Short mmCIF file of C-alpha atoms in Angstrom, two decimals:
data_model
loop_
_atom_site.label_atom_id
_atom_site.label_comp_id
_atom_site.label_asym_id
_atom_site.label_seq_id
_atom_site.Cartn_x
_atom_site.Cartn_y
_atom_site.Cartn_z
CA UNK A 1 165.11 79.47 61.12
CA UNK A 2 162.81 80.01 64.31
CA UNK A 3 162.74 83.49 65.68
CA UNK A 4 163.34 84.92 68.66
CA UNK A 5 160.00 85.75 69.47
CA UNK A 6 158.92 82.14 68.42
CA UNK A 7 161.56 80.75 71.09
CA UNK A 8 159.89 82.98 73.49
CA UNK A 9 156.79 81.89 72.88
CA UNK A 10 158.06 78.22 72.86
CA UNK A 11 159.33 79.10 76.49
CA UNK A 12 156.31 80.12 77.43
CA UNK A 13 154.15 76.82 76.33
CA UNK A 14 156.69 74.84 78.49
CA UNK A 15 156.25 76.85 81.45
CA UNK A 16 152.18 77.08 81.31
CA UNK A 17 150.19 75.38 78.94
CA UNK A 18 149.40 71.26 78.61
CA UNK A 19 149.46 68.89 75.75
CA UNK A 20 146.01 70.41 74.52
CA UNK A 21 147.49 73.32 72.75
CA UNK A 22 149.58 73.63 70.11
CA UNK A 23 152.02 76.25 69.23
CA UNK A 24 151.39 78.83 66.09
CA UNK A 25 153.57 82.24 66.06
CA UNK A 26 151.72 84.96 67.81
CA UNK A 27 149.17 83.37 70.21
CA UNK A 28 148.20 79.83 71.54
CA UNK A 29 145.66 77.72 70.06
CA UNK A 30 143.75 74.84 71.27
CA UNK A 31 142.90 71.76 69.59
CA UNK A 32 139.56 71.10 69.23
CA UNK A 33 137.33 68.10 70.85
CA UNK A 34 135.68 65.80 68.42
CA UNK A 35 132.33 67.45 68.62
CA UNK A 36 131.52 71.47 69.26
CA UNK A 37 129.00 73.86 69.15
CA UNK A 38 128.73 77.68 69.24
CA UNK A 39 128.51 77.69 72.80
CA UNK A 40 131.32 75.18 74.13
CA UNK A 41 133.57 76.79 71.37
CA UNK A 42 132.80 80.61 72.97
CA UNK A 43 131.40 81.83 69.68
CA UNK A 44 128.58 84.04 69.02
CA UNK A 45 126.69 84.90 65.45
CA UNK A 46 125.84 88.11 64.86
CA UNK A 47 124.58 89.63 62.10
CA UNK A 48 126.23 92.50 61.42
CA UNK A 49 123.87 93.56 58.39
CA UNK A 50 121.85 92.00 55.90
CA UNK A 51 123.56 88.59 55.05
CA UNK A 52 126.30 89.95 56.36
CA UNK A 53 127.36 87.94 59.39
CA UNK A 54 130.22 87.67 62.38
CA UNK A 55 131.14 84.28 64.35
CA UNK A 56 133.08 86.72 67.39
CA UNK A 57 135.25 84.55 69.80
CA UNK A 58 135.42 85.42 73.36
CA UNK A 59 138.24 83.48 74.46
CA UNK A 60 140.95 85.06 76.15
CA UNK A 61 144.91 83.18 76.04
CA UNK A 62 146.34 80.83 76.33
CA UNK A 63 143.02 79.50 74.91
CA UNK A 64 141.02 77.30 77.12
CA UNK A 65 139.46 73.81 75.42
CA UNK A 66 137.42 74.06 72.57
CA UNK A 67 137.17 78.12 73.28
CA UNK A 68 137.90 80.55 70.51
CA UNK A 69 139.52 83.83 70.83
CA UNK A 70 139.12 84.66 67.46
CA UNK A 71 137.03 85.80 64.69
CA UNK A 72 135.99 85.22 61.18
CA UNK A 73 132.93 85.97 59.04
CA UNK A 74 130.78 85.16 56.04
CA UNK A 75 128.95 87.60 53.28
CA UNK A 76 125.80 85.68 50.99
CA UNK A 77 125.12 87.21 47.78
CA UNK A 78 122.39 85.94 45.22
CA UNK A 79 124.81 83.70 43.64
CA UNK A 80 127.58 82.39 46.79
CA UNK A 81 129.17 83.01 49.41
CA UNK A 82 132.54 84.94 50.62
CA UNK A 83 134.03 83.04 53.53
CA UNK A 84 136.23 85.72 56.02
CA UNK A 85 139.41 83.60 57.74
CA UNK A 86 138.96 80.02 58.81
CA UNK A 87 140.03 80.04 62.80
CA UNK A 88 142.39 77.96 64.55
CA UNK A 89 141.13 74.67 63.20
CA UNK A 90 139.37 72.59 60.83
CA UNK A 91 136.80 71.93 63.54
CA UNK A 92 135.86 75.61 63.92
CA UNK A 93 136.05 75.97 60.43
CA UNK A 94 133.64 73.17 59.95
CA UNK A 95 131.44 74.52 63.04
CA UNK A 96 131.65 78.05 60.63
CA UNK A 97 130.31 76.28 57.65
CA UNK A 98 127.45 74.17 59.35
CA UNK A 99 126.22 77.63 60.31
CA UNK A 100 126.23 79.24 57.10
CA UNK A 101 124.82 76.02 55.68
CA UNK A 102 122.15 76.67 58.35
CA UNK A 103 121.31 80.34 57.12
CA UNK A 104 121.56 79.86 53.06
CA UNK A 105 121.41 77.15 50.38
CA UNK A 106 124.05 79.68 48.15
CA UNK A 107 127.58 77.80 47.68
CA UNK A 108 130.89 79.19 49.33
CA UNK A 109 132.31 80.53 45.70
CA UNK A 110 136.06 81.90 48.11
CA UNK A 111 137.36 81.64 51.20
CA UNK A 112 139.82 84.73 52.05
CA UNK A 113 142.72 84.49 54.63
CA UNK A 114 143.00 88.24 55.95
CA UNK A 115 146.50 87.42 57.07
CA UNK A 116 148.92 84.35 57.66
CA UNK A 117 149.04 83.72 61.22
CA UNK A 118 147.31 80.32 62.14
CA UNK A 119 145.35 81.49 64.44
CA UNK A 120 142.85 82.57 61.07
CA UNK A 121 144.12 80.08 58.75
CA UNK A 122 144.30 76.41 61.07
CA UNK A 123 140.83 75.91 59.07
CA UNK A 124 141.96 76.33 55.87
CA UNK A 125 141.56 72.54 55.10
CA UNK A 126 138.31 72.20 55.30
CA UNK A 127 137.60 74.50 52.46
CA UNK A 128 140.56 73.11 50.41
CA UNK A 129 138.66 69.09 50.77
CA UNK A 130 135.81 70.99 49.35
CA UNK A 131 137.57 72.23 46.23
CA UNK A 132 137.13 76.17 47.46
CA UNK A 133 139.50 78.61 46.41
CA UNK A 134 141.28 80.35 49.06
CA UNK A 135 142.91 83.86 48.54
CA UNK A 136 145.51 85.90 50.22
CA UNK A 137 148.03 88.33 49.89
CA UNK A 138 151.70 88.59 48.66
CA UNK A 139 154.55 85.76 50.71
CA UNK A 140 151.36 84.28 52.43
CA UNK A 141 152.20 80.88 50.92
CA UNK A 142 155.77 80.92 52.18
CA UNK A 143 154.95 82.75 55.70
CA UNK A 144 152.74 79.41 56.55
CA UNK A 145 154.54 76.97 55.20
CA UNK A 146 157.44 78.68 57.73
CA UNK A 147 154.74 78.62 60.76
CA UNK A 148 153.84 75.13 60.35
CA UNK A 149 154.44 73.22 57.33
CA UNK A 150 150.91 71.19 57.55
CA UNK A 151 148.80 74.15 57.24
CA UNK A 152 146.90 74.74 53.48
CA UNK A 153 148.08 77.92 52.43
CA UNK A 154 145.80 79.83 49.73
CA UNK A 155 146.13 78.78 46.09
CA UNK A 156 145.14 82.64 44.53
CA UNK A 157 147.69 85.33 45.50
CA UNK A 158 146.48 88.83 45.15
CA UNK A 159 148.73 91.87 45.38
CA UNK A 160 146.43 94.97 44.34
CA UNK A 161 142.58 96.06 45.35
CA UNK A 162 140.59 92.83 44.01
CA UNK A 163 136.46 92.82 43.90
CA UNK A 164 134.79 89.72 44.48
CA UNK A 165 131.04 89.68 42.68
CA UNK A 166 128.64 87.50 44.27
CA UNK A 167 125.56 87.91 42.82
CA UNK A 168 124.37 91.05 44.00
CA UNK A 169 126.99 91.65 46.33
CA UNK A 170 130.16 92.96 46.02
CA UNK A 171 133.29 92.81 48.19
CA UNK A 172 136.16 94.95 47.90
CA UNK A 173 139.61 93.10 49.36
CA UNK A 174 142.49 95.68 49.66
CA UNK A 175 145.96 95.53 50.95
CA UNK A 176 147.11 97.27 54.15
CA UNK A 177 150.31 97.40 56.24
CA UNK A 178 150.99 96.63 59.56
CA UNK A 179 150.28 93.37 61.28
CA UNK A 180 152.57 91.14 59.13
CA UNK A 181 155.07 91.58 56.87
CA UNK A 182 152.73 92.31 53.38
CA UNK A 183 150.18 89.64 53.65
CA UNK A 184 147.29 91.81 55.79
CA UNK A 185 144.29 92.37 54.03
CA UNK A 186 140.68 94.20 54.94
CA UNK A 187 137.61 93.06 53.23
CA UNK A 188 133.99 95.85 52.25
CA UNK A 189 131.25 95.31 51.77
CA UNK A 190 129.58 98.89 50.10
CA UNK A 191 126.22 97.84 50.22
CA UNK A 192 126.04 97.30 53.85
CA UNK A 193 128.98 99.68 55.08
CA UNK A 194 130.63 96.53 57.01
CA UNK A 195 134.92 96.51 56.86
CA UNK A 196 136.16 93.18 58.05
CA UNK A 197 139.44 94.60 59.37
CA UNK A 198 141.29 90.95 60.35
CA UNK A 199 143.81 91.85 62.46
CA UNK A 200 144.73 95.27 61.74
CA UNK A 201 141.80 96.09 64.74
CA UNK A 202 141.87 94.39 68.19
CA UNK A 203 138.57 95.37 70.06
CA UNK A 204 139.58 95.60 74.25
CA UNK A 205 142.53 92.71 73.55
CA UNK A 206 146.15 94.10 73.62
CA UNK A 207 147.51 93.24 70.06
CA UNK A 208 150.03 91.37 68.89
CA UNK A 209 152.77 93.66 67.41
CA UNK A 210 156.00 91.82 67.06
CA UNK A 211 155.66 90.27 63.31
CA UNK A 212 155.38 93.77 61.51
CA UNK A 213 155.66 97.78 62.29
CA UNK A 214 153.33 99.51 64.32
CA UNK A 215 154.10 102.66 62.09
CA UNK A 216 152.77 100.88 58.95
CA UNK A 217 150.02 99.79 61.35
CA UNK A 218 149.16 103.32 62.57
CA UNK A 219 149.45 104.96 58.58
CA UNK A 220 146.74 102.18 57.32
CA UNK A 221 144.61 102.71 60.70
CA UNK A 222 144.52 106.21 59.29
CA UNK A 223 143.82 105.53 56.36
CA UNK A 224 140.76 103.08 56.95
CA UNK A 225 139.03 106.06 59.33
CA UNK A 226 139.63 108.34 56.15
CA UNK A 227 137.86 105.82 53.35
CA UNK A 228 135.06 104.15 55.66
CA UNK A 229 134.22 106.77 58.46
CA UNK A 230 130.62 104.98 58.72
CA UNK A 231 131.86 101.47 58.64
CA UNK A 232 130.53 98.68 61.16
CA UNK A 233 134.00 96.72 61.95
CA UNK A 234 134.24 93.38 62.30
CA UNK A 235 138.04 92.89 64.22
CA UNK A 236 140.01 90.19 64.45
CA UNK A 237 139.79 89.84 68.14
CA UNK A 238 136.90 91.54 70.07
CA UNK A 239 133.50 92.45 70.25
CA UNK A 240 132.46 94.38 66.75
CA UNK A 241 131.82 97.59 66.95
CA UNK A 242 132.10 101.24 64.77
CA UNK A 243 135.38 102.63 63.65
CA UNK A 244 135.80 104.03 67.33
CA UNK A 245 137.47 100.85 68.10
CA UNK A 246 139.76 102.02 65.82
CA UNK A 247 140.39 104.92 66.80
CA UNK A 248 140.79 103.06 70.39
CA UNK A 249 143.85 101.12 69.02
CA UNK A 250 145.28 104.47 67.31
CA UNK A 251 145.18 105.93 70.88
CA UNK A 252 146.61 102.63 72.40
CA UNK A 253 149.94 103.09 69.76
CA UNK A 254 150.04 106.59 70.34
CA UNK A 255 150.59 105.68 74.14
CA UNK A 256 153.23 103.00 73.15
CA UNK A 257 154.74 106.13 71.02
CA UNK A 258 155.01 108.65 73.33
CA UNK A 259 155.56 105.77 76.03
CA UNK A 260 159.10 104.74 73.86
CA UNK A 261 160.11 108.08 73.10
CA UNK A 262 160.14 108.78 76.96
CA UNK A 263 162.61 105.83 77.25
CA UNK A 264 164.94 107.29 74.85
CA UNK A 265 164.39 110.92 76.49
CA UNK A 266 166.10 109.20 79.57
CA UNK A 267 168.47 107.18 78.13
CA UNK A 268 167.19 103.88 79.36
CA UNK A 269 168.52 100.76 78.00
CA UNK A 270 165.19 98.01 76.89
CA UNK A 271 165.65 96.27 80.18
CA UNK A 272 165.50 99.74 81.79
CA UNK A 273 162.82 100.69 79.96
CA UNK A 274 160.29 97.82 80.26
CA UNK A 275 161.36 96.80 83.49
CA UNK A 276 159.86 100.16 85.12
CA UNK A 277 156.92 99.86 82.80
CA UNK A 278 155.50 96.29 83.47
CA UNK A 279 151.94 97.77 85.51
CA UNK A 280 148.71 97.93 82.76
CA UNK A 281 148.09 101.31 82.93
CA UNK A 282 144.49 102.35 84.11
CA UNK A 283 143.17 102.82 80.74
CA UNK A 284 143.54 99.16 79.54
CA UNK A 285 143.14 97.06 82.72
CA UNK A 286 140.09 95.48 81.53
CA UNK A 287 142.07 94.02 78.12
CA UNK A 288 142.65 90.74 77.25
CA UNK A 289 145.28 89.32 75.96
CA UNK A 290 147.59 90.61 78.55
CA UNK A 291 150.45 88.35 78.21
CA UNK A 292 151.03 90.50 74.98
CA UNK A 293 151.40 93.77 76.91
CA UNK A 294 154.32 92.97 79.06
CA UNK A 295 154.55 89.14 78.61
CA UNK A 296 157.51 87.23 79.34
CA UNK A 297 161.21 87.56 78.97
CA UNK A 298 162.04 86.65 75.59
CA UNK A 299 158.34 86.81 74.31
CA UNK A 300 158.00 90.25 71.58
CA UNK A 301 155.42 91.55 73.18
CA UNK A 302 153.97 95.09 72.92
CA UNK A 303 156.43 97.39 75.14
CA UNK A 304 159.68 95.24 73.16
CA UNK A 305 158.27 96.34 69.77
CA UNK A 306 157.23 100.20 71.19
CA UNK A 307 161.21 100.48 72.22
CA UNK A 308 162.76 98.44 69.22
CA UNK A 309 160.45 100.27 66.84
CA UNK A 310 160.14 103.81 67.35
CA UNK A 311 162.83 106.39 66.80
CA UNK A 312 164.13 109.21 69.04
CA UNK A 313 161.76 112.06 67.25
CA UNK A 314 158.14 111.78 66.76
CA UNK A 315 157.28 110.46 63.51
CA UNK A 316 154.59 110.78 61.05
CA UNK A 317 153.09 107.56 60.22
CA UNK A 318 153.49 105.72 57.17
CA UNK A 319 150.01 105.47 54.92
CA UNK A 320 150.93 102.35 52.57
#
């Protein structure tokens, strides 16, 4: 059964977007040209620490082309390599592994989907041709094959804290709460102090809240400030940064909080409600992604889940 956010969003293709994107649940995603490169895809390598790396998308959406607005990484230990998400597409995926083919002769051992949406998983192929294992979390395997049927989900489910040894390096993959329904997961690295948070951080974009609960989301923000106060943070979307882009998106939900409760303070009905709240405020003018603040009728989009989500009273938030 399609959603009614996914109708939205189906509206929303019609009305402004050509035959060069396709549709995934959450955001739009092009389809790729038959030959790309860092630049024409909007991608940038960083290295985030010592073969620890970041391939950050600066696309905004709808995507544009060959541009990516997403991100994924890559750790190298002495014996392999730990692939983070696989973007939109087997040809970003396969742009992802020419680089680390570029940087290290050490074989991808895993590939690890942080979450289900396709927008991190449209690669997923090109490890599966290769005879990689990909992991996730919990109903992953049934959330994508929902999305879009010809997606390769992961073939190892994990549903507790699981370390991956490569070598010399170790990677910690934990659950958290929020951005889907039980299949988001964060990746650490100890050695280097570097959390791949997936989509549980958006750096500067407004994020995409209508597949989960923002108070789950705000209880495992919480809790990541609490276990890696030092951490570099690679996001899902956005530049990377410390864990003061976390704290960023704690403030933004805390606005959406108090922003809701207001609502209910007046009495306003959700049409009410959004319809005198549609203007960015000041603070996050400069975001992208800003079809996800307001959006359009029918789309879930970040003031539909503040008013559908939060109660009356001021809650404490959840720390799954």
């Amino acid at each position: 059964m399609v959603s009614k956010w996914q109708k939205g969003l189906w509206a929303v293709v019609v009305a402004c977007v050509t035959l060069a994107f396709t549709i995934v649940p959450g955001f739009l995603v092009a389809q790729p040209s038959s030959s790309i490169d860092l630049s024409s895809a909007g991608l940038s390598l960083e290295q985030v620490a010592d073969r620890v790396y970041a391939l950050v998308g600066q696309g905004d959406i709808p995507a544009e082309g060959d541009v990516s607005f997403v991100n994924a990484g890559f750790v190298i230990g002495s014996e392999g390599v730990l692939v983070i998400d696989t973007f939109s597409s087997p040809k970003l995926a396969e742009l992802m592994f020419a680089q680390i083919k570029s940087l290290t002769d050490k074989p991808i051992r895993y590939v690890l989907n942080t979450h289900y949406h396709p927008d991190h998983t449209g690669g997923n192929s090109v490890p599966a041709s290769l005879g990689i294992p990909i992991v996730g979390r919990g109903q992953i395997r049934e959330l994508m094959a929902k999305a879009n049927p010809q997606l390769v989900p992961p073939n190892i489910i994990i549903n507790s804290e699981t370390d991956f040894w490569l070598g010399d390096r170790h990677v910690r993959v934990e659950r958290v709460e929020g951005h889907t329904k039980g299949t988001d997961v964060v990746a650490y690295v100890p050695e280097a102090r570097v959390l791949f948070a997936g989509d549980m951080v958006f750096n500067q974009r407004f994020p995409y809240t209508g597949d989960g609960s923002i108070k789950n989301w705000q209880g495992s923000l919480y809790r990541l400030l609490v276990s890696y106060p030092d951490a570099k943070v690679v996001p899902g979307h956005g530049n990377v940064g410390d864990v003061s882009i976390m704290r960023a998106q704690l403030g933004y939900f805390n606005f959406l909080e108090q922003l809701a409760l207001s609502w209910k303070s007046k009495g306003l009905s959700k049409e009410q409600a959004i319809a005198q709240s549609q203007e960015i405020p000041e603070a996050y003018k400069d975001y992208k992604f800003q079809a996800l603040y307001a959006g359009n009728p029918g789309l879930q989009n970040n003031l539909d889940s503040a008013y559908d989500q939060f109660s009356r009273s001021l809650g404490i938030p959840l720390i799954p």
